[in-house]
Short mmCIF file of N, CA and C in Angstrom, two decimals:
data_model
loop_
_atom_site.label_atom_id
_atom_site.label_comp_id
_atom_site.label_asym_id
_atom_site.label_seq_id
_atom_site.Cartn_x
_atom_site.Cartn_y
_atom_site.Cartn_z
N MET A 165 74.10 98.70 102.35
CA MET A 165 75.31 98.60 101.55
C MET A 165 76.49 99.29 102.24
N LEU A 166 76.18 100.29 103.05
CA LEU A 166 77.25 100.98 103.76
C LEU A 166 77.96 100.05 104.75
N LYS A 167 77.19 99.15 105.37
CA LYS A 167 77.79 98.18 106.28
C LYS A 167 78.71 97.22 105.53
N VAL A 168 78.34 96.86 104.31
CA VAL A 168 79.18 95.98 103.49
C VAL A 168 80.48 96.69 103.14
N LEU A 169 80.39 97.99 102.84
CA LEU A 169 81.59 98.76 102.54
C LEU A 169 82.52 98.81 103.75
N ARG A 170 81.94 99.03 104.92
CA ARG A 170 82.75 99.04 106.15
C ARG A 170 83.36 97.67 106.41
N GLY A 171 82.60 96.62 106.17
CA GLY A 171 83.12 95.26 106.33
C GLY A 171 84.27 94.99 105.37
N GLY A 172 84.13 95.48 104.14
CA GLY A 172 85.21 95.34 103.16
C GLY A 172 86.47 96.04 103.61
N MET A 173 86.30 97.19 104.24
CA MET A 173 87.46 97.92 104.76
C MET A 173 88.15 97.14 105.87
N ALA A 174 87.37 96.50 106.72
CA ALA A 174 87.94 95.67 107.79
C ALA A 174 88.69 94.48 107.20
N VAL A 175 88.13 93.86 106.17
CA VAL A 175 88.80 92.75 105.49
C VAL A 175 90.11 93.23 104.87
N GLN A 176 90.08 94.42 104.28
CA GLN A 176 91.28 94.98 103.65
C GLN A 176 92.39 95.18 104.69
N VAL A 177 92.05 95.76 105.82
CA VAL A 177 93.05 96.01 106.86
C VAL A 177 93.61 94.68 107.39
N ALA A 178 92.75 93.71 107.62
CA ALA A 178 93.21 92.40 108.11
C ALA A 178 94.12 91.73 107.08
N THR A 179 93.78 91.84 105.81
CA THR A 179 94.60 91.23 104.75
C THR A 179 95.95 91.93 104.65
N ILE A 180 95.97 93.23 104.84
CA ILE A 180 97.24 93.96 104.82
C ILE A 180 98.15 93.49 105.96
N LEU A 181 97.57 93.26 107.13
CA LEU A 181 98.37 92.77 108.26
C LEU A 181 98.91 91.36 107.99
N VAL A 182 98.09 90.51 107.39
CA VAL A 182 98.54 89.16 107.02
C VAL A 182 99.64 89.25 105.96
N GLN A 183 99.46 90.17 105.01
CA GLN A 183 100.45 90.38 103.95
C GLN A 183 101.81 90.76 104.55
N ALA A 184 101.80 91.65 105.51
CA ALA A 184 103.05 92.05 106.16
C ALA A 184 103.69 90.89 106.92
N THR A 185 102.86 90.06 107.53
CA THR A 185 103.37 88.88 108.24
C THR A 185 104.07 87.93 107.27
N PHE A 186 103.43 87.69 106.12
CA PHE A 186 104.04 86.81 105.12
C PHE A 186 105.33 87.41 104.57
N ALA A 187 105.39 88.75 104.44
CA ALA A 187 106.62 89.39 103.96
C ALA A 187 107.76 89.15 104.95
N GLY A 188 107.45 89.27 106.24
CA GLY A 188 108.47 89.01 107.26
C GLY A 188 108.94 87.57 107.24
N MET A 189 107.99 86.64 107.08
CA MET A 189 108.36 85.22 107.01
C MET A 189 109.19 84.94 105.77
N MET A 190 108.88 85.64 104.68
CA MET A 190 109.61 85.45 103.43
C MET A 190 111.05 85.93 103.59
N ILE A 191 111.23 87.05 104.27
CA ILE A 191 112.59 87.54 104.53
C ILE A 191 113.36 86.54 105.38
N GLY A 192 112.64 85.82 106.24
CA GLY A 192 113.26 84.78 107.06
C GLY A 192 113.61 83.53 106.30
N GLY A 193 113.24 83.46 105.02
CA GLY A 193 113.63 82.33 104.18
C GLY A 193 112.55 81.33 103.85
N SER A 194 111.33 81.58 104.24
CA SER A 194 110.24 80.65 103.97
C SER A 194 109.76 80.77 102.52
N ARG A 195 109.91 79.70 101.75
CA ARG A 195 109.46 79.71 100.36
C ARG A 195 107.92 79.69 100.30
N HIS A 196 107.32 78.98 101.23
CA HIS A 196 105.86 78.91 101.27
C HIS A 196 105.26 80.29 101.54
N ALA A 197 105.92 81.08 102.38
CA ALA A 197 105.45 82.42 102.69
C ALA A 197 105.48 83.31 101.45
N ALA A 198 106.45 83.10 100.56
CA ALA A 198 106.54 83.89 99.33
C ALA A 198 105.31 83.64 98.46
N GLN A 199 104.88 82.40 98.37
CA GLN A 199 103.68 82.08 97.59
C GLN A 199 102.43 82.68 98.23
N LEU A 200 102.36 82.63 99.55
CA LEU A 200 101.22 83.21 100.25
C LEU A 200 101.22 84.73 100.16
N HIS A 201 102.40 85.33 100.16
CA HIS A 201 102.52 86.77 100.02
C HIS A 201 101.96 87.21 98.66
N GLU A 202 102.29 86.45 97.62
CA GLU A 202 101.77 86.77 96.29
C GLU A 202 100.25 86.58 96.24
N LEU A 203 99.76 85.52 96.83
CA LEU A 203 98.33 85.25 96.83
C LEU A 203 97.55 86.33 97.57
N THR A 204 98.05 86.75 98.72
CA THR A 204 97.35 87.81 99.45
C THR A 204 97.45 89.15 98.73
N GLY A 205 98.50 89.36 97.95
CA GLY A 205 98.60 90.56 97.13
C GLY A 205 97.49 90.61 96.08
N LYS A 206 97.25 89.47 95.45
CA LYS A 206 96.15 89.39 94.48
C LYS A 206 94.81 89.61 95.17
N LEU A 207 94.66 89.03 96.34
CA LEU A 207 93.42 89.19 97.10
C LEU A 207 93.19 90.65 97.48
N LEU A 208 94.26 91.35 97.85
CA LEU A 208 94.13 92.76 98.20
C LEU A 208 93.62 93.59 97.03
N VAL A 209 94.13 93.32 95.84
CA VAL A 209 93.67 94.06 94.66
C VAL A 209 92.20 93.77 94.40
N LEU A 210 91.78 92.52 94.52
CA LEU A 210 90.38 92.18 94.29
C LEU A 210 89.45 92.78 95.34
N VAL A 211 89.86 92.76 96.59
CA VAL A 211 89.05 93.38 97.66
C VAL A 211 88.93 94.88 97.41
N CYS A 212 90.02 95.49 97.03
CA CYS A 212 90.02 96.93 96.77
C CYS A 212 89.12 97.26 95.57
N LEU A 213 89.15 96.44 94.55
CA LEU A 213 88.27 96.64 93.39
C LEU A 213 86.81 96.54 93.81
N GLY A 214 86.49 95.55 94.61
CA GLY A 214 85.13 95.40 95.10
C GLY A 214 84.68 96.60 95.92
N GLN A 215 85.57 97.11 96.76
CA GLN A 215 85.26 98.30 97.57
C GLN A 215 84.98 99.50 96.68
N MET A 216 85.81 99.67 95.66
CA MET A 216 85.62 100.82 94.78
C MET A 216 84.30 100.73 94.03
N LEU A 217 83.97 99.54 93.53
CA LEU A 217 82.71 99.37 92.80
C LEU A 217 81.52 99.60 93.72
N LEU A 218 81.61 99.14 94.95
CA LEU A 218 80.54 99.36 95.92
C LEU A 218 80.42 100.85 96.25
N ALA A 219 81.55 101.53 96.39
CA ALA A 219 81.53 102.96 96.67
C ALA A 219 80.91 103.74 95.51
N ILE A 220 81.19 103.31 94.29
CA ILE A 220 80.58 103.96 93.12
C ILE A 220 79.07 103.74 93.13
N ALA A 221 78.65 102.52 93.45
CA ALA A 221 77.21 102.24 93.52
C ALA A 221 76.54 103.09 94.61
N LEU A 222 77.19 103.23 95.74
CA LEU A 222 76.65 104.07 96.81
C LEU A 222 76.58 105.53 96.38
N ARG A 223 77.57 105.99 95.66
CA ARG A 223 77.59 107.38 95.19
C ARG A 223 76.47 107.62 94.19
N VAL A 224 76.25 106.68 93.29
CA VAL A 224 75.18 106.82 92.30
C VAL A 224 73.82 106.94 92.99
N LYS A 225 73.67 106.20 94.08
CA LYS A 225 72.41 106.26 94.85
C LYS A 225 72.37 107.47 95.78
N GLY A 226 73.44 108.25 95.84
CA GLY A 226 73.48 109.42 96.69
C GLY A 226 73.67 109.12 98.16
N ARG A 227 74.27 107.97 98.48
CA ARG A 227 74.41 107.56 99.88
C ARG A 227 75.81 107.76 100.45
N CYS A 228 76.70 108.35 99.65
CA CYS A 228 78.04 108.66 100.18
C CYS A 228 78.60 109.86 99.41
N PRO A 229 79.53 110.58 100.04
CA PRO A 229 80.14 111.72 99.35
C PRO A 229 81.08 111.28 98.24
N LEU A 230 81.38 112.20 97.36
CA LEU A 230 82.22 111.90 96.19
C LEU A 230 83.62 111.43 96.57
N TRP A 231 84.14 111.90 97.70
CA TRP A 231 85.52 111.56 98.05
C TRP A 231 85.69 110.07 98.33
N ILE A 232 84.64 109.38 98.70
CA ILE A 232 84.79 107.95 99.02
C ILE A 232 85.13 107.12 97.77
N PRO A 233 84.37 107.22 96.66
CA PRO A 233 84.81 106.48 95.47
C PRO A 233 86.13 107.00 94.88
N MET A 234 86.38 108.30 95.05
CA MET A 234 87.66 108.84 94.56
C MET A 234 88.83 108.25 95.37
N ALA A 235 88.66 108.16 96.68
CA ALA A 235 89.69 107.54 97.52
C ALA A 235 89.84 106.07 97.18
N GLY A 236 88.72 105.40 96.89
CA GLY A 236 88.77 103.99 96.49
C GLY A 236 89.55 103.80 95.20
N GLY A 237 89.36 104.71 94.26
CA GLY A 237 90.13 104.65 93.00
C GLY A 237 91.61 104.86 93.23
N GLY A 238 91.95 105.81 94.10
CA GLY A 238 93.36 106.05 94.42
C GLY A 238 93.99 104.87 95.12
N LEU A 239 93.23 104.27 96.04
CA LEU A 239 93.73 103.09 96.75
C LEU A 239 93.92 101.92 95.80
N LEU A 240 92.98 101.74 94.87
CA LEU A 240 93.11 100.66 93.88
C LEU A 240 94.34 100.88 93.01
N ALA A 241 94.57 102.11 92.58
CA ALA A 241 95.76 102.40 91.77
C ALA A 241 97.03 102.09 92.55
N ALA A 242 97.06 102.45 93.83
CA ALA A 242 98.23 102.17 94.66
C ALA A 242 98.44 100.66 94.84
N GLU A 243 97.34 99.93 95.05
CA GLU A 243 97.43 98.46 95.22
C GLU A 243 97.94 97.79 93.94
N VAL A 244 97.45 98.23 92.79
CA VAL A 244 97.89 97.65 91.52
C VAL A 244 99.37 97.96 91.29
N LEU A 245 99.79 99.19 91.59
CA LEU A 245 101.20 99.55 91.45
C LEU A 245 102.07 98.70 92.37
N GLU A 246 101.63 98.55 93.61
CA GLU A 246 102.38 97.76 94.59
C GLU A 246 102.49 96.29 94.16
N PHE A 247 101.36 95.73 93.70
CA PHE A 247 101.37 94.34 93.25
C PHE A 247 102.27 94.17 92.03
N SER A 248 102.16 95.10 91.08
CA SER A 248 102.98 95.01 89.87
C SER A 248 104.46 95.11 90.19
N ALA A 249 104.81 96.01 91.08
CA ALA A 249 106.22 96.16 91.46
C ALA A 249 106.75 94.88 92.10
N GLY A 250 105.94 94.25 92.94
CA GLY A 250 106.37 92.99 93.54
C GLY A 250 106.45 91.87 92.53
N HIS A 251 105.47 91.81 91.64
CA HIS A 251 105.43 90.74 90.63
C HIS A 251 106.64 90.81 89.70
N PHE A 252 107.02 92.04 89.33
CA PHE A 252 108.15 92.20 88.41
C PHE A 252 109.48 92.43 89.14
N HIS A 253 109.48 92.21 90.46
CA HIS A 253 110.69 92.26 91.30
C HIS A 253 111.36 93.64 91.31
N TYR A 254 110.56 94.71 91.24
CA TYR A 254 111.09 96.06 91.42
C TYR A 254 111.03 96.37 92.92
N LEU A 255 111.98 95.78 93.64
CA LEU A 255 111.92 95.83 95.10
C LEU A 255 112.08 97.21 95.67
N ALA A 256 112.82 98.09 95.00
CA ALA A 256 112.99 99.45 95.49
C ALA A 256 111.63 100.16 95.54
N LEU A 257 110.77 99.88 94.60
CA LEU A 257 109.42 100.47 94.57
C LEU A 257 108.47 99.67 95.44
N HIS A 258 108.62 98.36 95.45
CA HIS A 258 107.70 97.48 96.18
C HIS A 258 107.82 97.65 97.69
N VAL A 259 109.03 97.75 98.18
CA VAL A 259 109.24 97.86 99.62
C VAL A 259 109.09 99.30 100.02
#
């Protein structure tokens, strides 16, 4: 399960890089990029949720330290805040 958690982290980092690419394309005027930016934002929240749940499962089994699920919870809260700010067009907070 630890390998799955590491794989999830790699997916998260790759998705963040794609998200930034779509943001740049959106600033350039691409309407399609705006839709993809929103879609990858939703995907980031779901990936982060999966990581946190997996980290909790690992912690319950005693296979990881407490800080890992705690960090996962903090990251999930940050992702939800970021997505919400973008969804409701609070750009000062989103950017």
